[in-house]
Amino acid sequence: MSRAGKCSPAPPRAAERLLEAALPRGQVGSSIIGDLHQEYQERGAQSGRLRLIAWYWLQALALAWHYSRRVSPHGIPLNDKGHEPMTSLISDLRYGVRMLVKTPLVSVIATLTIAMGIALTVHTFSIVYGSVMRGLPLPDDDRLMQILQNDTEAGFQGMSLGIHDYLDFRDQSDSFEELGTYYWGTVNLAGDDQPPERYEGAFVSANALSLLGVPALLGRTFVAGEDSSDAEPSIVIGYAVWRNRFGGDPNIVGRTLRINGETGTVLGVMPEGFRFPFNHEVWIPHRAEVDGAADRGGGRFETFGRLRTDVSVEAATAEISAITERIRSEFPEEMAGIESYISLFEHRYMPPQITAAVWVQLVAVFGVLMIACANVANLLLARASVRGREVAIRSALGASRARVIRQLLIEALVLGIVGGTIGLIAAKIGVDRFSAALVDIQKPYWIDIRVDAPVVFFSIAVTLLAVALAGTLPALRASGCGVSTILQDESRGTSLRMGRLSGVLVIGEIAISVALLITAGLMIKSIINVNRVDLGFRTDNILTARVGLFEVDYPARTDRESFFISLLDRLRSQPGIDKAALTSHVPGRGSMRLLTSIEGEDYASTSDYPVVAATIVSSGFFDAYDVPILQGRDFRPEEARSDSDAVVIVNESFVRRFLPDDNPLGQLVKAGRVDSDDPWMRVVGVAADMHIGGGVGGLGSDRNNPEQYYVPFGAFDTRFSSIVLRTPGTPQEATSVMRSTVTDLDSNMPIYEVATMERAMEQATWAFRVFGQLFATLGVAALFLASVGLYGVMSFSVSLRRTELGIRMALGAQARDLLGTVMRKGAWQLAIGIVLGLGIGVILSRPLSAITFGVETTDLSVYAAIVATITVTGLLATLLPARKATQVDPNDALRIE
């Protein structure tokens, strides 16, 4: 008899009589009373007399009530054939809740573990579904294709088409229902009582909007002929423009506006949410001039169409290639090296590299969910191992194995429902914050991250999956244990060991966490590298904005040159502006990339020409960004005119690669092939390197060449320019000065894309920050869950081996021997998990190359750091239970309870 039994008072006799009267007679009633007596004796050692008696009476009353209704609170059927299935299920559910409340610590840990796994999974699925799976909000979007070209000789990929190539494909292709085209631009609207405003616009063929299958909300879209060069100007506006600028005027159709300097008519309003092709707000016909010399092999026209239902992608690709061959036979020089292909339209703006990274993220988060489920499974296995006697008694009293499994699964289901609810709420909060962080980021209009119906259904499916993964194995294991073995166990249920299954789960957790930590490590190192990038220019106290000229108002090149020269002079004379300059591309945000010739070099073919970054800048550009001219001089103001000498400034990297052995000053460079009509430009200065940027992720690939040259405004005819102002105070204070200076020159000219340089660089690094934070979160969650899982398993293993360890110590075993015994088991699991995880990590990390910066996916330093981190964490998780084993008192361990 235990100590508890010796000091506990006898149960209340009246309660005993109530039970004898209410419970079934025979083995069932005796077993229930016996279990109740045993728990009464155990509680007696820890509870006061009044509290103990009150507890017993509550149990007796509950049992009497349930059995008076012919429903067993223990889930043991009084008569399986006579009970309704729903009544039995409710009974199991009640009993499951009672058992979870009876072990609150285990239940809370399991619930929060499931909640963490489901929250991360639903959050990530919301991102994947909103960015990749939902697709375009257009009919038959899976057949909407884009025709693109590669120039194999020059090394250009994914080029748009020239207008004549588009017309040939349109007229000769039978694979598409219809082909349309567009190119990007900005559209200035003026003519009402409000100030002029610039919008993102698409210049489209007349059939472009109609072939998408989305009718106008008001009015109509364009019809044939309205995209010809002699057509009258017209416009279709987006829903947001209609509501915000025109107050939702129902009579907007037919209204005349100034559209890029011309008087045009509003034909229609598109429905809410339509922002084709990327994130555009207005649409005007491109009115392309198709006469004259044929432009072939690349151009500005994005060509798209919907495949016919009876045509495969392979067949359409073959037809497009055949048409390209016919064009090449007619224009061999212009089409040399040109290949044409088709691609899903959405891939144009959601590159496959980014899509692959998003899918890797979903795979990674499922790994976290599996770790969470493995942890819960181990917790349930641990609890099942101490409930062996209960399971055996229920089986001996006639409960089928299926009934026992159902009871244990219901308990897991309760954990899953509570954890899933908490996880879904947490995911909703996380998704809302994530969406808010993407508000200012340029992304395709169809990417909408939210928790909608498909995401909710997914969360329900994930919850059920978590329950199945976490509850099935423990239930099968518990229900399959031999009755006689358990009933003969003096330790009351500990014969149901966790054994190898638990070890396999822990190894799996470690392997998955290692793989996720590798992806997280690569992204964290990318963020570190991004933050360490030497931009080569200052970003503080600098304001930038964009301005564009209309050919109607500025028809001649000299008119455009005069405007920019006057604008620059006026800005420099304004109070509160230290420096002012103009540029075609803000540094760190990309540039033109042109075929370039160096005097004295031989180029056998187009592919031998280097492709070099080029930027148009005004005088004072380098001074505004505090970039030193290392040799030579800056541009002079008069070199902004087309009749000035052709000059160029190159950067240090350009000199190192192309002019290493000569004095760069005075050397000749050409933007184009040697035999082109472009002028040779004389090098007049060498500037320090400035980070170029651009490309996927905004900051530019770390593999792009850093060579760059700068040409004055007089070298190219340009209608668009970025304004750069350095101010003594906050840049925002200069916004009104900039705007008023521009409108003083032209009252119909708005500025747009206004941002500080610091904000512009933050937007440039959004992809690295977003993916880095997400993968880092997954990695940390995986490490935490795996460490907790390993600690829990080892701690429970030590508690089950308490008697064995006590015997060893009684026989003379030293503490270090016991420490080594326990540590070896954890170390083996850790080693196997790390090896498996490294292999999985190599596979998962490969698709991430497009969103890493300055780090290879096989970076040994990252792998070494991850192995060290998981090893230290895992050994600590093993050491704590191992130390507990060395503190076992042999007398306590050997005492029979």
PDB file of C-alpha atoms in Angstrom, residues 542-545 547 564 567-569 571-572 577-584 586 616-625 634 713 721-726 738:
ATOM      1  CA  ILE A 542      18.111  63.896 -51.148  1.00  0.00           C
ATOM      2  CA  LEU A 543      14.706  64.126 -52.815  1.00  0.00           C
ATOM      3  CA  THR A 544      13.865  62.618 -56.200  1.00  0.00           C
ATOM      4  CA  ALA A 545      10.894  62.944 -58.557  1.00  0.00           C
ATOM      5  CA  VAL A 547       8.888  64.558 -64.963  1.00  0.00           C
ATOM      6  CA  PHE A 564      15.390  70.659 -69.052  1.00  0.00           C
ATOM      7  CA  LEU A 567      14.285  73.615 -65.200  1.00  0.00           C
ATOM      8  CA  LEU A 568      17.748  72.879 -63.869  1.00  0.00           C
ATOM      9  CA  ASP A 569      18.711  76.585 -63.776  1.00  0.00           C
ATOM     10  CA  LEU A 571      15.899  74.697 -59.356  1.00  0.00           C
ATOM     11  CA  ARG A 572      19.459  75.723 -58.568  1.00  0.00           C
ATOM     12  CA  ILE A 577      18.145  73.705 -52.372  1.00  0.00           C
ATOM     13  CA  ASP A 578      21.867  73.033 -52.102  1.00  0.00           C
ATOM     14  CA  LYS A 579      22.360  70.930 -55.216  1.00  0.00           C
ATOM     15  CA  ALA A 580      20.195  70.039 -58.205  1.00  0.00           C
ATOM     16  CA  ALA A 581      20.693  67.652 -61.107  1.00  0.00           C
ATOM     17  CA  LEU A 582      18.788  65.619 -63.687  1.00  0.00           C
ATOM     18  CA  THR A 583      19.234  61.955 -64.613  1.00  0.00           C
ATOM     19  CA  SER A 584      17.536  59.291 -66.681  1.00  0.00           C
ATOM     20  CA  VAL A 586      18.233  57.324 -60.105  1.00  0.00           C
ATOM     21  CA  ILE A 616      22.052  60.063 -68.904  1.00  0.00           C
ATOM     22  CA  VAL A 617      22.993  62.768 -66.402  1.00  0.00           C
ATOM     23  CA  SER A 618      23.276  66.536 -66.227  1.00  0.00           C
ATOM     24  CA  SER A 619      26.156  68.599 -64.940  1.00  0.00           C
ATOM     25  CA  GLY A 620      26.273  68.572 -61.157  1.00  0.00           C
ATOM     26  CA  PHE A 621      24.933  65.013 -60.912  1.00  0.00           C
ATOM     27  CA  PHE A 622      28.032  63.627 -59.201  1.00  0.00           C
ATOM     28  CA  ASP A 623      28.239  66.652 -56.909  1.00  0.00           C
ATOM     29  CA  ALA A 624      24.607  66.172 -55.812  1.00  0.00           C
ATOM     30  CA  TYR A 625      25.361  62.603 -54.721  1.00  0.00           C
ATOM     31  CA  ASP A 634      32.441  66.739 -64.668  1.00  0.00           C
ATOM     32  CA  PHE A 713      21.692  65.081 -71.917  1.00  0.00           C
ATOM     33  CA  SER A 721      13.964  62.689 -66.514  1.00  0.00           C
ATOM     34  CA  SER A 722      14.343  62.286 -62.770  1.00  0.00           C
ATOM     35  CA  ILE A 723      14.990  65.383 -60.688  1.00  0.00           C
ATOM     36  CA  VAL A 724      17.552  65.090 -57.888  1.00  0.00           C
ATOM     37  CA  LEU A 725      17.657  67.713 -55.113  1.00  0.00           C
ATOM     38  CA  ARG A 726      19.955  67.886 -52.112  1.00  0.00           C
ATOM     39  CA  MET A 738      10.076  71.342 -56.860  1.00  0.00           C
TER      40      MET A 738
END
